[in-house]
CSV table of C-alpha atoms and ligand atoms in Angstrom, one decimal:
chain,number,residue,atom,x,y,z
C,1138,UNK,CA,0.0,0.0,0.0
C,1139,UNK,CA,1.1,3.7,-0.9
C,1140,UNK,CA,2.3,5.4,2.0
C,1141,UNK,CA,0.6,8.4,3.2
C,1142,UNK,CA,2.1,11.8,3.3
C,1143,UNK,CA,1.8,14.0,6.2
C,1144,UNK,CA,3.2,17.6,6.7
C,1145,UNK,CA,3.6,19.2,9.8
C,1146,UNK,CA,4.4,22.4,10.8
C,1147,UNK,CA,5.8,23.7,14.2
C,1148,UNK,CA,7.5,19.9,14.1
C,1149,UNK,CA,10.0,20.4,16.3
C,1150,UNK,CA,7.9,21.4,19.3
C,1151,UNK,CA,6.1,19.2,22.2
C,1152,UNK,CA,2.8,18.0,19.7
C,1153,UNK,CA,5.4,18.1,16.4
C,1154,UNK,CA,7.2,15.6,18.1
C,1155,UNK,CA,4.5,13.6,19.3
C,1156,UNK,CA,2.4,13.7,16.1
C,1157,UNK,CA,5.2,12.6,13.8
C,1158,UNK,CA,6.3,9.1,15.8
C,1159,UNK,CA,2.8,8.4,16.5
C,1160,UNK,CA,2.6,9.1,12.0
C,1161,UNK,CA,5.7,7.0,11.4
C,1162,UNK,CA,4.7,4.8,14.2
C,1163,UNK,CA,1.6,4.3,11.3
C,1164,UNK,CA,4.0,3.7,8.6
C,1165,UNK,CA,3.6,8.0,7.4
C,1166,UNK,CA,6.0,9.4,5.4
C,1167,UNK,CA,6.7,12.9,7.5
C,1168,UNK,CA,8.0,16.0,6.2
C,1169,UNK,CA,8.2,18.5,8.4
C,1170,UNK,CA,9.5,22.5,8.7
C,1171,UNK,CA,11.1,24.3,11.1
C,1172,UNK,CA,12.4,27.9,10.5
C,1173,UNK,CA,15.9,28.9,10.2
C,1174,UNK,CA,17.6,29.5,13.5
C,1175,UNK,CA,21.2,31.3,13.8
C,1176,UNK,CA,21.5,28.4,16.8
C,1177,UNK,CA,21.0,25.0,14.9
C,1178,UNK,CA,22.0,23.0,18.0
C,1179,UNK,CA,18.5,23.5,19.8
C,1180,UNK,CA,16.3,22.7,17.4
C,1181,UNK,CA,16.2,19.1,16.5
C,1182,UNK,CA,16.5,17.8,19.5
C,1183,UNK,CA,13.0,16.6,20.2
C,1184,UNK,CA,13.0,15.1,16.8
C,1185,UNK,CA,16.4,13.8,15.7
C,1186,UNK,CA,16.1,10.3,17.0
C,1187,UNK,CA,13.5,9.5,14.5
C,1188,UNK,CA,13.7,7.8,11.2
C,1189,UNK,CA,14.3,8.1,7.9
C,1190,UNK,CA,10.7,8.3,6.7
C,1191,UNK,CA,11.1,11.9,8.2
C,1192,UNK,CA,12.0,14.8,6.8
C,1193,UNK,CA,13.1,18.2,7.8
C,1194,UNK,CA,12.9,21.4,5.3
C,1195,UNK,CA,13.3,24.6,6.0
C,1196,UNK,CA,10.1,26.9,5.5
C,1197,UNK,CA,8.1,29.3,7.6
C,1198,UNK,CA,4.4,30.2,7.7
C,1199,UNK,CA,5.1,33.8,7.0
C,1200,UNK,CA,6.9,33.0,3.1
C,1201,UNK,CA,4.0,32.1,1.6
C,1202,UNK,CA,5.7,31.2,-1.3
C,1203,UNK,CA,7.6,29.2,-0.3
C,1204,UNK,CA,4.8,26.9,1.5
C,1205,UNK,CA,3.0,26.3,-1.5
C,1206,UNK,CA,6.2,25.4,-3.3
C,1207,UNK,CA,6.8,22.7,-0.5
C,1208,UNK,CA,3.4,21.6,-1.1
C,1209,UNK,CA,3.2,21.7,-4.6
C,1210,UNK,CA,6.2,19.7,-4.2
C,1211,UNK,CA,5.1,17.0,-1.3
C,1212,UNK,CA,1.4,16.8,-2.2
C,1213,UNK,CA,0.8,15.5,1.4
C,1214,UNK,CA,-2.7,13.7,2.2
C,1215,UNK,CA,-2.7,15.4,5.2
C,1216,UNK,CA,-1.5,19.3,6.7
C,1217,UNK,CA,-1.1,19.4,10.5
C,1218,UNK,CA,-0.3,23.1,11.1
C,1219,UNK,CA,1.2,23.4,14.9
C,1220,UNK,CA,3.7,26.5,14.3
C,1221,UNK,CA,2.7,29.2,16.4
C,1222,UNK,CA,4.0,31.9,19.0
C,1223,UNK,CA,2.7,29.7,21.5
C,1224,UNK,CA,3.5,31.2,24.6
C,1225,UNK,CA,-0.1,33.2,26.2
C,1226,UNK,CA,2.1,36.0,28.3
C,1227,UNK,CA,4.7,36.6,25.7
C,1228,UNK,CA,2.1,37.1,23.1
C,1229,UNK,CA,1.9,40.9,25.3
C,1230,UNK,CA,5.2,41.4,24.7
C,1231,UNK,CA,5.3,40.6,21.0
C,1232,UNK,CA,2.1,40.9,20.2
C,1233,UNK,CA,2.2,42.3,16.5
C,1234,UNK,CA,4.6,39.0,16.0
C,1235,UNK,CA,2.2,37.2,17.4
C,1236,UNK,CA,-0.5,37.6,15.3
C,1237,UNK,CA,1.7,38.0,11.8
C,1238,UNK,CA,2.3,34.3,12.8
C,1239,UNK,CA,-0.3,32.4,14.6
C,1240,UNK,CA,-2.9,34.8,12.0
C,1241,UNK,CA,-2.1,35.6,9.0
C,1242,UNK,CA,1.0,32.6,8.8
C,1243,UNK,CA,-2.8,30.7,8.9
C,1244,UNK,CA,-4.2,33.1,6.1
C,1245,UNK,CA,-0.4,32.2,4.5
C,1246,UNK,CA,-0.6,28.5,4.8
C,1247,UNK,CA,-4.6,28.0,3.9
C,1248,UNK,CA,-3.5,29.4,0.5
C,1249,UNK,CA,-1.3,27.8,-0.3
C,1250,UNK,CA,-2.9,24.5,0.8
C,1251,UNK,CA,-6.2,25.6,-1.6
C,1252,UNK,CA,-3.8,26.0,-4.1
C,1253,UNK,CA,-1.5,23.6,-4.5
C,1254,UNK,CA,-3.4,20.6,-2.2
C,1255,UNK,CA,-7.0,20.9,-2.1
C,1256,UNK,CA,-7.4,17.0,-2.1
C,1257,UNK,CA,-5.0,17.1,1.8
C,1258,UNK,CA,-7.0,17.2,5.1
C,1259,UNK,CA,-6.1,20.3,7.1
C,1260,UNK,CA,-5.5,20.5,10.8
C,1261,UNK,CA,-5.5,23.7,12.6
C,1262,UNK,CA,-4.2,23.8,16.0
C,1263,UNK,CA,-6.8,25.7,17.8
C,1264,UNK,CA,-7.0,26.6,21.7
C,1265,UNK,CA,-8.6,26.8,24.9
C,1266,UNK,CA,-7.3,30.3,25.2
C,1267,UNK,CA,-10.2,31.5,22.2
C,1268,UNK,CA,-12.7,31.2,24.8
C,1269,UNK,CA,-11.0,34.0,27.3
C,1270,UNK,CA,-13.3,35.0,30.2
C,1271,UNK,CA,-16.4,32.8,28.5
C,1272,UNK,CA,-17.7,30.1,30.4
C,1273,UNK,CA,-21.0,28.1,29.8
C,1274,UNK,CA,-23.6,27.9,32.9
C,1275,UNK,CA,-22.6,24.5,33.6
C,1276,UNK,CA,-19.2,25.4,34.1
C,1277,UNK,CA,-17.7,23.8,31.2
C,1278,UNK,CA,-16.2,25.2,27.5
C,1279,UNK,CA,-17.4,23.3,24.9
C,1280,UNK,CA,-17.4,24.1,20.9
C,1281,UNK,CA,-20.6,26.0,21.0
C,1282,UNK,CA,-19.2,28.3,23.9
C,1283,UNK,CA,-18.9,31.9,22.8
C,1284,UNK,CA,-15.7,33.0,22.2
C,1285,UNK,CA,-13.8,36.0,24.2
C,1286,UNK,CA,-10.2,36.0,24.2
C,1287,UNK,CA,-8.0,37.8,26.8
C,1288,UNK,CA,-4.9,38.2,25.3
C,1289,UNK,CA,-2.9,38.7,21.8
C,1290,UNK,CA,-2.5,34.7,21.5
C,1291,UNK,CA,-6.1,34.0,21.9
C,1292,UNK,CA,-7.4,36.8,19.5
C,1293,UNK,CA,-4.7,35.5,17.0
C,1294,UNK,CA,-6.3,31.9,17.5
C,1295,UNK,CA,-9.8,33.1,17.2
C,1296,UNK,CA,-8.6,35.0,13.8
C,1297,UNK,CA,-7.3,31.2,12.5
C,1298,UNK,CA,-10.4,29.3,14.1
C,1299,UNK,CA,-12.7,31.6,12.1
C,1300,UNK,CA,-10.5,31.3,8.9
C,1301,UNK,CA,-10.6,27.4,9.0
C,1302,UNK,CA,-14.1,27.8,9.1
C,1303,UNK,CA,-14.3,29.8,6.2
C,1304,UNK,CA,-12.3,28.2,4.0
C,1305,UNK,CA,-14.1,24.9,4.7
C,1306,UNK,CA,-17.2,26.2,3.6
C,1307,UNK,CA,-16.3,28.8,0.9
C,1308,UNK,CA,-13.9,25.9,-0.7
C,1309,UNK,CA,-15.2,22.7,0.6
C,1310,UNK,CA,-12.0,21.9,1.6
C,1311,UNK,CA,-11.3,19.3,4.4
C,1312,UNK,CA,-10.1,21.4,7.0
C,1313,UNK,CA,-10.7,21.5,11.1
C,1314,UNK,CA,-9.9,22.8,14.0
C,1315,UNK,CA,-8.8,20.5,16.9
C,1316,UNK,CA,-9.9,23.3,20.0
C,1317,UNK,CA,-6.9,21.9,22.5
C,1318,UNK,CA,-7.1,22.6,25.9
C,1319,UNK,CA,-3.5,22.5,28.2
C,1320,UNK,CA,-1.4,19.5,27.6
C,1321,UNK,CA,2.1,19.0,28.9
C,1322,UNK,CA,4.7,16.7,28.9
C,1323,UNK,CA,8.3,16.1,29.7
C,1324,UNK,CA,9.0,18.1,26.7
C,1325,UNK,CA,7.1,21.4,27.2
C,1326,UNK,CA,8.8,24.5,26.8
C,1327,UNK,CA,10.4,25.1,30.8
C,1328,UNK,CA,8.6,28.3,30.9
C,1329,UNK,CA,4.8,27.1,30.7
C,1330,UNK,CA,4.1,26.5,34.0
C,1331,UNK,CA,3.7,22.9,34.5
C,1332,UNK,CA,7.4,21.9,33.4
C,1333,UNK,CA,8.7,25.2,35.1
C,1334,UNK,CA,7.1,23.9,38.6
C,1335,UNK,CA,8.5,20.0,38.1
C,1336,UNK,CA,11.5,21.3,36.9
C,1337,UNK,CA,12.5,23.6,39.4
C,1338,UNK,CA,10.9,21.8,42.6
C,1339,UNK,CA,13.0,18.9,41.3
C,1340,UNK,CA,16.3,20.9,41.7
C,1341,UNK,CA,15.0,22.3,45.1
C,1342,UNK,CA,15.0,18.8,46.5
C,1343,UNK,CA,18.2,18.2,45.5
C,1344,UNK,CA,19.7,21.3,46.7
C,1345,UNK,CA,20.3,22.9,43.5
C,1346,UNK,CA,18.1,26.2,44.3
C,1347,UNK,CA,16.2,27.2,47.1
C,1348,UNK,CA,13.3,29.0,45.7
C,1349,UNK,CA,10.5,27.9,42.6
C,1350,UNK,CA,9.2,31.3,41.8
C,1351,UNK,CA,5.7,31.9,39.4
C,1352,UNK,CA,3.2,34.0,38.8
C,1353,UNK,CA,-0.3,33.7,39.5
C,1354,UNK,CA,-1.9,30.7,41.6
C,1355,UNK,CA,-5.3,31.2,41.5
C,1356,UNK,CA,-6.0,30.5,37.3
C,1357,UNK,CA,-7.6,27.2,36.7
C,1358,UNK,CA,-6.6,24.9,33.8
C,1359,UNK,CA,-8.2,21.2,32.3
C,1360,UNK,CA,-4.5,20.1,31.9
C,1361,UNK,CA,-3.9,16.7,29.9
C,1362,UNK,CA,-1.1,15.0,28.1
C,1363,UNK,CA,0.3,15.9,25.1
C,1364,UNK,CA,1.1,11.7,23.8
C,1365,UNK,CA,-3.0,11.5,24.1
C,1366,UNK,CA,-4.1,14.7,22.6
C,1367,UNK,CA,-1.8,14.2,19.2
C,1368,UNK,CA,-3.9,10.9,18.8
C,1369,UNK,CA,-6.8,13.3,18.9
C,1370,UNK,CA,-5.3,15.5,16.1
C,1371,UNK,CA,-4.8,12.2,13.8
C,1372,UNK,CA,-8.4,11.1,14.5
C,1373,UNK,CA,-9.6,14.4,13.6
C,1374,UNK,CA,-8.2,14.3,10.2
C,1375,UNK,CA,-9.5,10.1,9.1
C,1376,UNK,CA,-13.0,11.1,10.4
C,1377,UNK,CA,-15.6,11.3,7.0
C,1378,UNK,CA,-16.1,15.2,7.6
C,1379,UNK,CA,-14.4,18.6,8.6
C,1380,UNK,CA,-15.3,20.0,11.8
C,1381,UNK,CA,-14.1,21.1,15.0
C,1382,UNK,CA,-13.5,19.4,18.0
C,1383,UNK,CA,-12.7,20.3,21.9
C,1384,UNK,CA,-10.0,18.4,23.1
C,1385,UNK,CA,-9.9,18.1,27.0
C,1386,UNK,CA,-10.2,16.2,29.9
C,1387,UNK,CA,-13.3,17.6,32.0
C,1388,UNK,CA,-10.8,18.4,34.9
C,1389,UNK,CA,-9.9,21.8,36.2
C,1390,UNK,CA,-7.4,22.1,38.8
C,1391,UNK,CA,-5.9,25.8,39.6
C,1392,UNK,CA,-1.7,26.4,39.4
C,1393,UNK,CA,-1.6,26.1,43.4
C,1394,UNK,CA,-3.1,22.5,43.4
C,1395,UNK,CA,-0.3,21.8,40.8
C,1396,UNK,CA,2.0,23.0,42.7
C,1397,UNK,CA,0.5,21.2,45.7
C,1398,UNK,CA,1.0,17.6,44.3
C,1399,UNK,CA,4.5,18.4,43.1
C,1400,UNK,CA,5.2,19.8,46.5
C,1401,UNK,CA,4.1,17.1,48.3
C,1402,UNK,CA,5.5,15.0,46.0
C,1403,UNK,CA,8.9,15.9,46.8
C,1404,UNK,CA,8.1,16.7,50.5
C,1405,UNK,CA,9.0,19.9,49.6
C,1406,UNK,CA,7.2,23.1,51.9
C,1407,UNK,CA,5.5,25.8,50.4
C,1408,UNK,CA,6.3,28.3,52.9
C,1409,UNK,CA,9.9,27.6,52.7
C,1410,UNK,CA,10.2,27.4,49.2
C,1411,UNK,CA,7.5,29.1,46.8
C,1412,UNK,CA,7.8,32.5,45.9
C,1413,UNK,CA,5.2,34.8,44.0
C,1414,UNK,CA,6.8,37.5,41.6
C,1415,UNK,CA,4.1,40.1,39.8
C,1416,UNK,CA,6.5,39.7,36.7
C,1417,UNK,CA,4.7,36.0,35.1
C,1418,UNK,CA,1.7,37.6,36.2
C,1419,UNK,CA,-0.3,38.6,32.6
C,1420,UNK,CA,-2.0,42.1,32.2
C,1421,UNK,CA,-5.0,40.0,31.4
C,1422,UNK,CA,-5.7,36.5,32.9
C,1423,UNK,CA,-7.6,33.6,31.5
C,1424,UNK,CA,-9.0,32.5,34.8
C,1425,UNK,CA,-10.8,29.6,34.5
C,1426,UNK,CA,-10.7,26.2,31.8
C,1427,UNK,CA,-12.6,23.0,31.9
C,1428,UNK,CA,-13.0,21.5,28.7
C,1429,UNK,CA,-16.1,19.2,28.0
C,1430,UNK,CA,-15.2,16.9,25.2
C,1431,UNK,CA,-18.1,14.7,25.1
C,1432,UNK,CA,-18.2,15.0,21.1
C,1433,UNK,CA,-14.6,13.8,20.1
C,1434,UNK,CA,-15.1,11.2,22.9
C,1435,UNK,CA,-18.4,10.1,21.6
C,1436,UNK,CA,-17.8,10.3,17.8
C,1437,UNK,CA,-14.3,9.9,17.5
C,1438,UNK,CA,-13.9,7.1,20.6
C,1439,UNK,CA,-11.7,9.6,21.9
C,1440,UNK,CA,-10.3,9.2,25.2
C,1441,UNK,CA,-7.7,10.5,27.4
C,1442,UNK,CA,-5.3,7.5,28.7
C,1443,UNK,CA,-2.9,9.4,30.9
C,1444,UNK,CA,-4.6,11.2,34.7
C,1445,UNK,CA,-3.3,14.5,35.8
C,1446,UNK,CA,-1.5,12.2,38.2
C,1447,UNK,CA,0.6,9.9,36.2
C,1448,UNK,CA,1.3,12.7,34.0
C,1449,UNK,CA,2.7,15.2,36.4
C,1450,UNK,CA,4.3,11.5,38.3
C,1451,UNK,CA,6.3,10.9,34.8
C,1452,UNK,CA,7.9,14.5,34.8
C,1453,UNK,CA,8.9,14.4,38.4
C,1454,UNK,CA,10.3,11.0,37.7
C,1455,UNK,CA,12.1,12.1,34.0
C,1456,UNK,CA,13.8,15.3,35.9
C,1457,UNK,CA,14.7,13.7,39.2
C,1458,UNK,CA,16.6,10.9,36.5
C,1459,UNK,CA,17.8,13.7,34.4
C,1460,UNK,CA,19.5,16.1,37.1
C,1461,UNK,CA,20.7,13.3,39.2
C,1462,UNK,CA,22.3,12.3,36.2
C,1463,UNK,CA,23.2,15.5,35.0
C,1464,UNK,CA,25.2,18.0,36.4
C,1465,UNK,CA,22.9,20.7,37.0
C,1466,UNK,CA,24.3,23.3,34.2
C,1467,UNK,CA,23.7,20.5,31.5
C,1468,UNK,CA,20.5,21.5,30.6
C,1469,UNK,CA,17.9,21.5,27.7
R,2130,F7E,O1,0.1,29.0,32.0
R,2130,F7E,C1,-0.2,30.6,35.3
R,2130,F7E,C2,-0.6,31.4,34.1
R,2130,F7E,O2,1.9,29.4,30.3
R,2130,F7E,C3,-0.9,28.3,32.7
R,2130,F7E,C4,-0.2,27.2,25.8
R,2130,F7E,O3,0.1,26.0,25.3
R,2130,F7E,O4,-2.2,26.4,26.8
R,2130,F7E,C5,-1.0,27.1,27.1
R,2130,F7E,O5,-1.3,28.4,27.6
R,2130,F7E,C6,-1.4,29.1,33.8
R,2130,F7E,C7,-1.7,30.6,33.5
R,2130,F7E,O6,-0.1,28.0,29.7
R,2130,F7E,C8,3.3,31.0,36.0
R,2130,F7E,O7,-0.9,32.7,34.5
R,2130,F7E,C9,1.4,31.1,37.1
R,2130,F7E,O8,-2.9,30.9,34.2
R,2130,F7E,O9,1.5,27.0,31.2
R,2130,F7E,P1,1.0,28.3,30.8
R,2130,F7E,P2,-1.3,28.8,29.1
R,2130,F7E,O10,-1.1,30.3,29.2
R,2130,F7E,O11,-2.6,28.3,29.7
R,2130,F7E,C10,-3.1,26.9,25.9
R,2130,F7E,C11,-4.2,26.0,25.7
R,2130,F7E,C12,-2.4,27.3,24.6
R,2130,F7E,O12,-2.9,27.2,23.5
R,2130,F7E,C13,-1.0,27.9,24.7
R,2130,F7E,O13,-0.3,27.9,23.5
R,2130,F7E,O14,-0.3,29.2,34.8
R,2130,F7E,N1,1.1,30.8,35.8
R,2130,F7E,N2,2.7,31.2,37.3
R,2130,F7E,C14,2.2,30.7,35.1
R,2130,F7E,N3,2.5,30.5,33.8
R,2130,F7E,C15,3.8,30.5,33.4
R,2130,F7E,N4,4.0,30.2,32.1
R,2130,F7E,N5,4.8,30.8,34.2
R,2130,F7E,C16,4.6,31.1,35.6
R,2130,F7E,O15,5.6,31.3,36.3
């Protein structure tokens, strides 16, 4: 049988990773981008171990032309785009960046995608952050929940959403959003806040710092595991129709629980060792996130495998490993 062609963009983060050996773990031919960096070092390093049914070009969602050359080129069965400025307080900082990628790099990809693939599925990596201070009666987001972002990320995501949409039905292309909420692994970025809090409690209890530092406590998040959700994003794309999807785990638990389980975890005490600093607060919070995913679990048999618990169990474990190991400089 043909193998199928997937392309992925954003490849060499947390979900590239995960998505392309659960795709070559399917017997996928991957090609992937990632965007020229004046450090080379750093950027494979999630990904390098993989196979030779992967492939890494360079490309970047803002050179349009050049997309739909590597399209054109590829003629993938199925688009996974995953690049983004990801990161919900930096997007303040950077906002205009923000949006030139996470927006129109959508606008930039979609175009070339109608162009040069129009027979490939499209997945658009869409988030909890859309929905901002909205929250349904029940107490739950779900993909009819109207949408009010609070901050440059989430308006840049709500711009994509609403362009996925629209090219779906103006071109009856195959295209979808997968609505994520949080998902973390061992191989987050350390400064989202569940890898910064294993991370640094982990060196605490082996004398390496004294202090784990963050911003605000009280923001609740439906936090799941980024191995299950990229199973959601394949399942998305061999279902018979476009649509969109939440992706969640019905949980909320607020930063201070978090930090409570890792804490107690690593017998560690709060009062000795947690500080609060105003500067990871955001001028805007997203307080509250619980997820209810009842369609993709339904329809798609969908289902979470990892618990808040074994997830945040198999970072503490992975760090304690890696700095005992490790000297503590050696870091990535
Ligand atoms: O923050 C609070 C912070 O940066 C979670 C991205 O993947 O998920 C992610 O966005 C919460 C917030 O993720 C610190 O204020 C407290 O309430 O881990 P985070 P996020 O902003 O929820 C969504 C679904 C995405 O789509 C995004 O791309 O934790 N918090 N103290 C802190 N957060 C950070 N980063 N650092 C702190 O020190």
């Amino acid at each position: 049988m043909k193998k199928k062609i997937a392309f992925i963009t954003g490849i060499a983060g947390q979900d590239g990773s995960f998505l392309t050996e659960l795709l070559l773990k399917k017997n996928y031919k991957v090609y992937g981008i990632i965007r020229r960096n004046s450090v080379v070092e750093h950027q494979r390093n999630r990904i390098e171990h993989l196979s030779k049914n992967l492939e890494l070009l360079y490309g970047d969602l803002l050179n349009e032309s050049s997309l739909a050359q590597l399209l054109r080129k590829i003629k993938p069965n199925e688009i996974y785009n995953l690049a983004a400025q990801s990161h919900v307080r930096i997007s303040f900082d950077i906002p205009e960046f923000t949006a030139k990628t996470n927006a129109l790099g959508v606008l930039n990809i979609l175009q070339a995608y109608k162009n040069e693939a129009p027979s490939a599925k499209f997945y658009q990596a869409s988030s909890s952050e859309m929905f901002g201070r909205s929250v349904d009666k029940d107490g739950y987001q779900r993909e009819t929940t109207p949408m009010e972002p609070t901050s440059p990320y989430g308006c840049s995501k709500v711009f994509a959403y609403n362009l996925v949409k629209h090219f779906r039905f103006a071109y009856k292309l195959f295209a979808c959003n997968g609505i994520l909420f949080n998902h973390e692994s061992t191989r987050r970025g350390s400064n989202f806040v569940t890898n910064k809090v294993v991370k640094n409690s982990v060196k605490i209890a082996l004398g390496f710092q004294k202090y784990l530092e963050v911003g605000n406590i009280h923001a609740y998040r439906d936090w799941g595991h980024a191995k299950d959700y990229v199973k959601a994003m394949h399942k998305i794309l061999n279902y018979k129709k476009p649509d969109d999807w939440v992706v969640a785990t019905g949980q909320t638990r607020s930063v201070g629980q978090m930090i409570d389980y890792v804490f107690n975890r690593l017998n560690l005490n709060k009062k000795k060792h947690l500080r609060i600093n105003k500067k990871f607060f955001r001028p805007e919070e997203l307080k509250y996130l619980k997820g209810d995913s009842r369609k993709i679990r339904k329809t798609l048999k969908w289902k979470p495998e990892y618990s808040f618990e074994n997830m945040l169990d198999e970072m503490i474990d992975f760090w304690m490993d890696f700095y005992k190991k490790n000297n503590r400089s050696k870091e990535f």
